[in-house]
Coordinates of C-alpha atoms in Angstrom, one line a residue:
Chain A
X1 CA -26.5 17.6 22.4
X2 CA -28.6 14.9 23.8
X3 CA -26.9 12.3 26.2
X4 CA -27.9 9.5 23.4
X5 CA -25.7 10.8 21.0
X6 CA -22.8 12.0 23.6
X7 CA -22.3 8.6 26.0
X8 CA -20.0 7.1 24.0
X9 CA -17.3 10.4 24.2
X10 CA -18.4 10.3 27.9
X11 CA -17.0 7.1 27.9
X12 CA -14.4 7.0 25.9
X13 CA -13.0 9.9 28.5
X14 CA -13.9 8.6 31.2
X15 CA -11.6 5.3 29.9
X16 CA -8.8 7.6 29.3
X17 CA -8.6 9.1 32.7
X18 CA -9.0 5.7 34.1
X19 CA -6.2 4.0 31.6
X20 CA -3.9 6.8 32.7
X21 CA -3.8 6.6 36.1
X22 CA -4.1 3.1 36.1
X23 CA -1.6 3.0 34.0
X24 CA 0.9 5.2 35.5
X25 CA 0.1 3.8 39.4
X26 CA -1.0 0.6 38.9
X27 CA 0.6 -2.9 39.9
X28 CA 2.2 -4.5 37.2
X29 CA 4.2 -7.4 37.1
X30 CA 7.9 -7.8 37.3
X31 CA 9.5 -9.2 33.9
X32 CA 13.0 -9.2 33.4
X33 CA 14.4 -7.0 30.7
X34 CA 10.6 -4.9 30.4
X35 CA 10.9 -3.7 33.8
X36 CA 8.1 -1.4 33.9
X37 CA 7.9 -0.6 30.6
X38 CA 5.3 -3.0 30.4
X39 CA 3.1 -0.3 31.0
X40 CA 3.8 0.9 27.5
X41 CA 1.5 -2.0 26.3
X42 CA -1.7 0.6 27.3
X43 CA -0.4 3.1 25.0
X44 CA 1.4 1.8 22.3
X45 CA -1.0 -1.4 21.8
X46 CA -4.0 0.6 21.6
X47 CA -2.5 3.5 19.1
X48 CA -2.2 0.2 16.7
X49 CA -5.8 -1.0 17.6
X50 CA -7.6 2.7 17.0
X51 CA -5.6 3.5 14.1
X52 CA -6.4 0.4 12.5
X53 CA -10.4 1.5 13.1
X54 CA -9.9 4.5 12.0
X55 CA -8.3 3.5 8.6
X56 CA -11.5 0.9 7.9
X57 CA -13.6 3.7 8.8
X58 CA -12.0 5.6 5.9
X59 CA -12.3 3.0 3.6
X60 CA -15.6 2.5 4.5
X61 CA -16.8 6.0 3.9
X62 CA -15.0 5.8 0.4
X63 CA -16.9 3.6 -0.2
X64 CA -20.1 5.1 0.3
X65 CA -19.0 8.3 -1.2
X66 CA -18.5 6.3 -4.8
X67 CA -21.7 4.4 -4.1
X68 CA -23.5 7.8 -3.5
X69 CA -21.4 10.9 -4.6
X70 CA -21.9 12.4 -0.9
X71 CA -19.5 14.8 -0.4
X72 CA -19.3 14.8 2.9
X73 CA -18.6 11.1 2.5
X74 CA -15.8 12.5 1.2
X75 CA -14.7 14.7 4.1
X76 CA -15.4 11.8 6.4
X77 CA -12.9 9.6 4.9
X78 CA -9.7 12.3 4.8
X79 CA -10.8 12.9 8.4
X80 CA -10.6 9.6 9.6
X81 CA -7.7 9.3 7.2
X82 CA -5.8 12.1 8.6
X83 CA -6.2 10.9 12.6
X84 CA -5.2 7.8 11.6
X85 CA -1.8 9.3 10.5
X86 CA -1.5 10.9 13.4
X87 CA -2.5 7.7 15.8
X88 CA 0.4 5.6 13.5
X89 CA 2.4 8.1 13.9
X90 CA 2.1 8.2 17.8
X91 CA 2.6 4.4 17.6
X92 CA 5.8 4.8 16.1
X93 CA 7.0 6.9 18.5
X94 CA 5.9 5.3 21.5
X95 CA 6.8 2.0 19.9
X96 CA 10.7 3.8 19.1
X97 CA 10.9 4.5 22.7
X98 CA 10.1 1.1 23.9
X99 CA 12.0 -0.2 21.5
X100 CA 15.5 1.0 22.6
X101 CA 14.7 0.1 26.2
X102 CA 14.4 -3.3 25.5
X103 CA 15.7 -4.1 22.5
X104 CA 18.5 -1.9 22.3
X105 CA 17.4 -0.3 19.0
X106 CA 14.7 2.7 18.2
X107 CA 13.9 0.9 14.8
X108 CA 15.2 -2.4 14.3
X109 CA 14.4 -4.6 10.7
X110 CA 11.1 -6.1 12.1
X111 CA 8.1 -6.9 9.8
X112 CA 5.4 -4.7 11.7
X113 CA 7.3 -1.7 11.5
X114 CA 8.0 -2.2 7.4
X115 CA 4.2 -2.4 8.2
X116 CA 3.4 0.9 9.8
X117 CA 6.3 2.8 8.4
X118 CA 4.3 1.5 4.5
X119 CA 0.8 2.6 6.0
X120 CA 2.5 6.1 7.1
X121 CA 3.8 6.2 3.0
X122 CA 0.5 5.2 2.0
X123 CA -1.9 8.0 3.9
X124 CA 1.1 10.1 3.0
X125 CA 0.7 10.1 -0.8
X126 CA -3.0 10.0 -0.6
X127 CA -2.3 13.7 1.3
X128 CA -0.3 14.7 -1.6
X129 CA -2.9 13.2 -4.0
X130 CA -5.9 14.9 -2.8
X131 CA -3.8 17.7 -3.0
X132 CA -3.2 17.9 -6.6
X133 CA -6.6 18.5 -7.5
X134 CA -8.7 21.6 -7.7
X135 CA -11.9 20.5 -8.5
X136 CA -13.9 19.2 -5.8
X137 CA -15.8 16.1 -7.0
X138 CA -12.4 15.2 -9.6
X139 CA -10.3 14.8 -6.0
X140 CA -12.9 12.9 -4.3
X141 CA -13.4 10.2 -7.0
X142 CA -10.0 10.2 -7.6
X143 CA -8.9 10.1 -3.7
X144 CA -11.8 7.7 -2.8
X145 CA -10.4 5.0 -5.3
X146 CA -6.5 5.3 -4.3
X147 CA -8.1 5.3 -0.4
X148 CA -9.5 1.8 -1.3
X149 CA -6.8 0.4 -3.6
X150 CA -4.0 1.1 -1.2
X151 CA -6.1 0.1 1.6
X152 CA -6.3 -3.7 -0.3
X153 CA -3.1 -3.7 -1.0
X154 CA -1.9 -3.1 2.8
X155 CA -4.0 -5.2 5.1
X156 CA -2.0 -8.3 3.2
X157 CA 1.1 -6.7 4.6
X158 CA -0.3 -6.4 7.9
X159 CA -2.0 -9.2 8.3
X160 CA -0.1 -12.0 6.0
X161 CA 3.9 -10.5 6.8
X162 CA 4.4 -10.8 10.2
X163 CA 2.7 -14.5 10.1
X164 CA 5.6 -15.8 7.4
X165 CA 8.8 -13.9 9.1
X166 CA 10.2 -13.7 12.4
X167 CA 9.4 -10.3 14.5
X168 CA 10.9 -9.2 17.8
X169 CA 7.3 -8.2 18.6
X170 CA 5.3 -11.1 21.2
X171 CA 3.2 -13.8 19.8
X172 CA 5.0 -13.8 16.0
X173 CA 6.4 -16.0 14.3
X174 CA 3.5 -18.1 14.4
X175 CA 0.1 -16.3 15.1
X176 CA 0.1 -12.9 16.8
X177 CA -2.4 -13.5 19.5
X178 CA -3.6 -11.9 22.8
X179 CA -2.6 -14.8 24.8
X180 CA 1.0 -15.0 24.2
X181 CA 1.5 -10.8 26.0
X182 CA 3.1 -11.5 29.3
X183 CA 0.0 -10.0 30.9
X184 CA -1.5 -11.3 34.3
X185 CA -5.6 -10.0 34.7
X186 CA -4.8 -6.8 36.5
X187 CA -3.1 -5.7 33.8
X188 CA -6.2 -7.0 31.4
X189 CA -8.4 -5.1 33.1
X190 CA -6.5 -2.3 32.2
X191 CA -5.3 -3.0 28.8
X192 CA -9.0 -3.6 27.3
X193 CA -11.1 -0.7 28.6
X194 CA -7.6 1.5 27.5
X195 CA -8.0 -0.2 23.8
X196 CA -11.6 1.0 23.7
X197 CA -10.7 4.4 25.5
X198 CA -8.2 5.3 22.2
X199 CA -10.7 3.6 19.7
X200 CA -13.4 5.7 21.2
X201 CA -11.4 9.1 21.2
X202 CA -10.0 8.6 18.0
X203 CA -13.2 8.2 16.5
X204 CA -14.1 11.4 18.3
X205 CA -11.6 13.8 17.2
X206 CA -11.9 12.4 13.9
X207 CA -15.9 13.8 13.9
X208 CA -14.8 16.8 15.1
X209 CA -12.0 16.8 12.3
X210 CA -14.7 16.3 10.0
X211 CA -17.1 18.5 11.1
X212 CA -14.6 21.4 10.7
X213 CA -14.0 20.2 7.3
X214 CA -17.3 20.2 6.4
X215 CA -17.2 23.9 7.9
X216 CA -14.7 25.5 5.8
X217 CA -15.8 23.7 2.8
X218 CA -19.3 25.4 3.2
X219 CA -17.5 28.5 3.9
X220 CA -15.2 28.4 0.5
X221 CA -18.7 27.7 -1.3
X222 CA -20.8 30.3 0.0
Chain B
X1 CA -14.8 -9.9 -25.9
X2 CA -14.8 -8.5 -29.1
X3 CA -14.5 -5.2 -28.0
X4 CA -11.7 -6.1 -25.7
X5 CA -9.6 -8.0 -29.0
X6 CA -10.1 -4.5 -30.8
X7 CA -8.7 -2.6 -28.1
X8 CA -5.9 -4.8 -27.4
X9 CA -5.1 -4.5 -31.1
X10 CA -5.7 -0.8 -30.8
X11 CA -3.1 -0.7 -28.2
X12 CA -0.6 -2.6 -29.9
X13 CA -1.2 -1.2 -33.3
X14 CA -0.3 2.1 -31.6
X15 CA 2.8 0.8 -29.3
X16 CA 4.1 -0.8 -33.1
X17 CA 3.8 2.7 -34.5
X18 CA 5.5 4.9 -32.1
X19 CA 8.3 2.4 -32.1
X20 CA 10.8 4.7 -30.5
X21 CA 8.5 5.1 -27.2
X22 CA 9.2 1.0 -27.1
X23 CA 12.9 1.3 -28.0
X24 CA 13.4 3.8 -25.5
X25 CA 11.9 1.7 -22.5
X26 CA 14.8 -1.3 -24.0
X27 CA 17.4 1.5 -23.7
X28 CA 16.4 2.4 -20.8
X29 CA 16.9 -1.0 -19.3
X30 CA 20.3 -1.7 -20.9
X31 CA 21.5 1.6 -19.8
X32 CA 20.1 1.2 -16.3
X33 CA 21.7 -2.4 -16.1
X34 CA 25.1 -0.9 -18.0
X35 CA 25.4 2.0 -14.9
X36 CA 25.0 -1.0 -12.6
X37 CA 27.2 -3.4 -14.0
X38 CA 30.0 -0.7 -14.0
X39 CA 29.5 0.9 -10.6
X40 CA 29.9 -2.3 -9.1
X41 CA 32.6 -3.2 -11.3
X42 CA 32.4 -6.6 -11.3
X43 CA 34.7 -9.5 -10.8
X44 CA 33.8 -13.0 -10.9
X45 CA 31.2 -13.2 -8.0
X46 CA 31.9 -10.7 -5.8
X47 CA 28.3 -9.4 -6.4
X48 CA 26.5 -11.2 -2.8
X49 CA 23.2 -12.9 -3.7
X50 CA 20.9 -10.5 -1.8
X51 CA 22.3 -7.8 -3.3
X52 CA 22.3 -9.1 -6.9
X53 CA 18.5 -10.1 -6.4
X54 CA 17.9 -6.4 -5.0
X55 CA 19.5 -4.7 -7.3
X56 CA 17.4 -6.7 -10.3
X57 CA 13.9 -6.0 -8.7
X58 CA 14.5 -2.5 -8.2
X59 CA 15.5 -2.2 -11.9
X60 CA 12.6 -4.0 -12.9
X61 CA 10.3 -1.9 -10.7
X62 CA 11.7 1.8 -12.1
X63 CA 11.0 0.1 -15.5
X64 CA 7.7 -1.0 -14.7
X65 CA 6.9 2.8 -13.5
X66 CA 8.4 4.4 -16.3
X67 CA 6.4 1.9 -18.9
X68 CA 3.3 2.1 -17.2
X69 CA 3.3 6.0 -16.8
X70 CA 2.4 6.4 -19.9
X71 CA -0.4 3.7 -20.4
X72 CA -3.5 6.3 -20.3
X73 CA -1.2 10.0 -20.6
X74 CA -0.1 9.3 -23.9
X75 CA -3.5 9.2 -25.7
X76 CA -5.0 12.6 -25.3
X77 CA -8.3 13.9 -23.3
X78 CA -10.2 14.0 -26.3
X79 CA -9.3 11.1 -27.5
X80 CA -10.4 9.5 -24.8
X81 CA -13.5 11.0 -24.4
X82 CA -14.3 9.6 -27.5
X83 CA -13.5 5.5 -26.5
X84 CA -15.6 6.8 -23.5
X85 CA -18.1 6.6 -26.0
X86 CA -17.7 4.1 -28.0
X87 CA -16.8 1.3 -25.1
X88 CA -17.8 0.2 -21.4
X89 CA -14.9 0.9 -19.2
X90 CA -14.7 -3.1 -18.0
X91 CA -13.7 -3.6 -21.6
X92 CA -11.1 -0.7 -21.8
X93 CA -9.6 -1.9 -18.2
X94 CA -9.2 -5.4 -19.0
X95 CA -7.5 -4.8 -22.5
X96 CA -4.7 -2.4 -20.9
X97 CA -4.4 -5.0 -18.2
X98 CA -3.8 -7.7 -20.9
X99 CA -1.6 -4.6 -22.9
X100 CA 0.4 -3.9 -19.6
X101 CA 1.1 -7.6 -19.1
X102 CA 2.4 -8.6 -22.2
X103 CA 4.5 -5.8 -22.0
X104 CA 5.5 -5.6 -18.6
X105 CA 6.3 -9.7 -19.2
X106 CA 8.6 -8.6 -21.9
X107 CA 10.3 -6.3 -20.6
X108 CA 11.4 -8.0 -17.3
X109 CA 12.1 -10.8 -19.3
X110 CA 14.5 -9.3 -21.8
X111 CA 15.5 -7.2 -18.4
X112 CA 16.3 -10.1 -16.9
X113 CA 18.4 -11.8 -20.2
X114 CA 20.1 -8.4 -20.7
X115 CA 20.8 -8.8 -16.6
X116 CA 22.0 -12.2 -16.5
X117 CA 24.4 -11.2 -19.7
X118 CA 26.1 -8.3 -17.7
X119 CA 26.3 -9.6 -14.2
X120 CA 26.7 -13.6 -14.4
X121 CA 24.3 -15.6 -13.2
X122 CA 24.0 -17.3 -9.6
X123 CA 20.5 -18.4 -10.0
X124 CA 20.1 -22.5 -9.2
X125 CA 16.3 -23.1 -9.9
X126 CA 16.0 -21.0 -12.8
X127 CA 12.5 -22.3 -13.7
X128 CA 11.3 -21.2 -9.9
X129 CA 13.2 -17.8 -10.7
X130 CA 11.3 -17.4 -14.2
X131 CA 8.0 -18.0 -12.1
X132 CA 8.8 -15.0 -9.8
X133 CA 9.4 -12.9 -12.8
X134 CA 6.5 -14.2 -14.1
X135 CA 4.1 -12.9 -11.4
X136 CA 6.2 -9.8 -10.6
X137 CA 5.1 -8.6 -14.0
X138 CA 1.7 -10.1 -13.6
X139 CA 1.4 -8.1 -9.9
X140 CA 3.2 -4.8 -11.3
X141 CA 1.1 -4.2 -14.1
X142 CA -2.2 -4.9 -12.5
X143 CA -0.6 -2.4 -9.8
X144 CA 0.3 0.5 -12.0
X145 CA -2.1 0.1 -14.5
X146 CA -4.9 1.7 -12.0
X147 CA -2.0 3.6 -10.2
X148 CA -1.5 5.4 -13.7
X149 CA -5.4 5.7 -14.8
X150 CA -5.3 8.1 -11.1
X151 CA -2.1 9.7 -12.3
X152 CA -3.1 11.0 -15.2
X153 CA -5.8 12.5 -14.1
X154 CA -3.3 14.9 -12.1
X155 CA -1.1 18.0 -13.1
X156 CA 2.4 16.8 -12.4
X157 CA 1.6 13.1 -13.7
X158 CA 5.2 11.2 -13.5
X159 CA 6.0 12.6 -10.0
X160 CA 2.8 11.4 -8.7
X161 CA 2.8 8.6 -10.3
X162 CA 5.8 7.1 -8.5
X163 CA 4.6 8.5 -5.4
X164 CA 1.6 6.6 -5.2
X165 CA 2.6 3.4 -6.6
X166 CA 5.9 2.8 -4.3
X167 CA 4.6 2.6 -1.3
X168 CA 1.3 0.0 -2.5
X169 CA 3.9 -2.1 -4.6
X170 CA 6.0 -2.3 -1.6
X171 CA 4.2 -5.6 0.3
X172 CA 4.6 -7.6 -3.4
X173 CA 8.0 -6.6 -4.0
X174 CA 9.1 -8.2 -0.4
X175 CA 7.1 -11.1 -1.2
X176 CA 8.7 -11.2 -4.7
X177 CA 12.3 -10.9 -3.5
X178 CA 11.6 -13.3 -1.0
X179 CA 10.8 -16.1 -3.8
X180 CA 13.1 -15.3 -5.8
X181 CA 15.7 -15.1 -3.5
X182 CA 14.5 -18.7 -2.8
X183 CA 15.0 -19.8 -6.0
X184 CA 18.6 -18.8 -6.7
X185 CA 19.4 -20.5 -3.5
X186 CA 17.7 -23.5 -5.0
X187 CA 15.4 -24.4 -2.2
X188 CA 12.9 -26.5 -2.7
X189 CA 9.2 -25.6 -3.8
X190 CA 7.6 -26.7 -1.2
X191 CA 9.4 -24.0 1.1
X192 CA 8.2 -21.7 -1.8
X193 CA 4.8 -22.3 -1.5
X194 CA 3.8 -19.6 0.9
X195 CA 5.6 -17.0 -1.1
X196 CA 3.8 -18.4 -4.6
X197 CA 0.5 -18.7 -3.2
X198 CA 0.7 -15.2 -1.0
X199 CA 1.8 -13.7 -4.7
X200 CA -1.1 -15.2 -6.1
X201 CA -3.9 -13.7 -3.7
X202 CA -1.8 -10.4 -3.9
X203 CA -2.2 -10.4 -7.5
X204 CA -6.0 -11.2 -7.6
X205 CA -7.1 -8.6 -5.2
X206 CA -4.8 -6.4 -7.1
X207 CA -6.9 -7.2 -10.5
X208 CA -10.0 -7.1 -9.2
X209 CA -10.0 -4.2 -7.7
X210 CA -8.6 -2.5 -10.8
X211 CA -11.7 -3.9 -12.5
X212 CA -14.3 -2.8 -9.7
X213 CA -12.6 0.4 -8.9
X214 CA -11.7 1.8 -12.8
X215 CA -15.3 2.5 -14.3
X216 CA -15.9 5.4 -11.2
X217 CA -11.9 6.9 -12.2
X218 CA -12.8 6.5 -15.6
X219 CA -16.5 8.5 -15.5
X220 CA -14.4 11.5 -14.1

């Protein structure tokens, strides 16, 4: 446990204290109809930014595991995987409760939530795949190329969708960019370090996910 | 190339013989479009347009699964141990692809006549609508075609099957209904284009990553 290997959890905490009281006390500015729910843009923002992370990470350790047959390749990617769910999962929530604050409905038809509600099916099955196996290297081949193939098949979704149909969501309809959030630079200097805080975290309890994966995997193999 | 013309004849040799596995997919499609036609008991129009296009892509896809299920369980693991063998698994990919488009193309297109027949016909650009159906088979067999080689490697192979191929079919099928629902209002192509050229990329990622992805499923 040196400090070179640890700094970045330090961080990431340290982030996370910061974005919460920040976020809870902090000036914001007055919009009509967000009121202060604006503040739900450090939460519910940054669950969609980690989350994606997380996912590439997966893909990219599929990756390497078919390149190299590592299987603790392998358990990396399901880890990752698995926070993931739990981060999009999070973002739906917080994005539901937003939701029917200020637009009046927990889940109205909008192109990013076919989006996330898709990716949530996705990881789903790939749970239910992995778990139709029982032989080891069999579910990680198998699981590693469905990992990668869905993967392909949703960035387009994500990324393409919500560019060619109207969303409720700010900045669509045309290109979903940072500029267009009604943000002033307090709230920036909130919003980013709170986007690396849940990026760094995730990536942390996913490493611990893994680790304990890797653990009971030696265990069943003693 | 030669050795993907003798699988492709391999696979139709074999489709040609077990006729009634074929016939069977044809029933199924009338009989899926029959249930339709009288649920909805239809009068002259009183179908709406989204919901006729709906309903027509949703048949299509529950064909497609069910026809593509079956692409690498119906020939048995010895048997294909022994094309493991005797070919390189690029060659034995792209010939099912071919396989699976010519018969997916088929299908949705006598889908589609046996459609039209039973619930009249409100499309105005038909040529745009044939497109659609065109790249919908093209998308949903390069889809389930890898979906299925995974599938069959598992216990419970239809369940699993649709479980992992709904949910990755789901960004083409929006696309798909979007054009085609463009078409039967008879807009013009050039408010197509996105849609056509968004179908397009879909379907090469699709491909390719069948083709880079299939040699590690099929080493397993």
């Amino acid at each position: 446990m040196t400090l070179k290997n640890t700094w970045w959890k330090i961080l990431g905490a340290i982030l996370l204290v910061y974005v919460s009281i920040m976020g809870l006390a902090g000036e914001v500015p007055r919009q009509p109809i967000l009121n202060e729910t604006i503040r739900n843009v450090y939460f519910h923002v940054p669950m969609w930014f980690s989350m994606m992370t997380l996912m590439t990470i997966s893909v990219w350790r599929s990756i390497q595991y078919l390149r190299t047959g590592d299987i603790i390749r392998d358990q990396q990617a399901i880890a990752f995987a698995s926070t993931a769910f739990y981060l999009g999962i999070l973002g739906f929530i917080t994005g539901a409760i937003w939701g029917k604050f200020t637009w009046g409905s927990a889940l109205p038809a909008d192109p990013k939530l076919i989006a996330v509600e898709v990716g949530l099916l996705i990881y789903a099955a790939y749970f239910i795949l992995r778990g139709s196996f029982e032989d080891e290297q069999k579910k990680a081949r198998l699981s590693a190329v469905y990992n990668i193939f869905a993967f392909a098949a949703f960035m387009p979704l994500v990324w393409i969708l919500p560019r060619v149909t109207d969303s409720l969501h700010p900045g669509n309809g045309g290109n979903p960019a940072f500029g267009k959030y009604d943000m002033d630079n307090q709230m920036r200097m909130v919003f980013y370090p709170a986007v690396i805080g849940w990026v760094l975290v995730g990536i942390w309890v996913a490493s611990l996910k893994a680790r304990i994966i890797k653990l009971e995997y030696n265990k069943l193999n003693q | 190339m030669r050795e993907i013309l003798a699988l492709l004849q391999k696979d139709i040799t074999l489709e040609w013989r077990n006729k009634y596995a074929f016939n069977g997919m044809i029933l199924y499609l009338v009989s899926t479009v029959f249930i339709c036609f009288l649920s909805f008991r239809i009068k002259a129009n009183s179908l709406s347009p989204v919901v006729w296009n709906t309903l027509f892509w949703i048949i299509i896809l529950f064909t497609a699964i069910n026809a593509m299920a079956k692409s690498f369980a119906q020939e048995n693991q010895n048997r294909q141990a022994y094309y493991f063998t005797l070919a390189s698994p690029e060659a034995i990919i792209i010939s099912k692809l071919i396989y699976n488009f010519i018969l997916m193309l088929f299908l949705a297109v006598v889908g589609f006549g046996i459609y039209l027949a039973f619930l009249q016909n409100p499309v105005q650009d038909m040529p745009m609508y044939i497109l659609s159906v065109v790249l919908g088979a093209l998308g949903f067999s390069g889809t389930l075609t890898l979906i299925s080689g995974i599938a069959s490697k598992a216990e419970n192979t239809t369940s699993i099957m649709a479980l992992l191929s709904f949910p990755i079919i789901i960004p083409m099928l929006l696309m798909l209904m979007r054009l085609s629902k463009n078409a039967m209002d008879g807009l013009a192509f050039s408010v197509s284009q996105d849609e056509i050229l968004t179908l397009l990329g879909l379907d090469a990622i699709v491909l390719a990553l069948s083709f880079i992805l299939f040699p590690f499923l099929w080493r397993s």
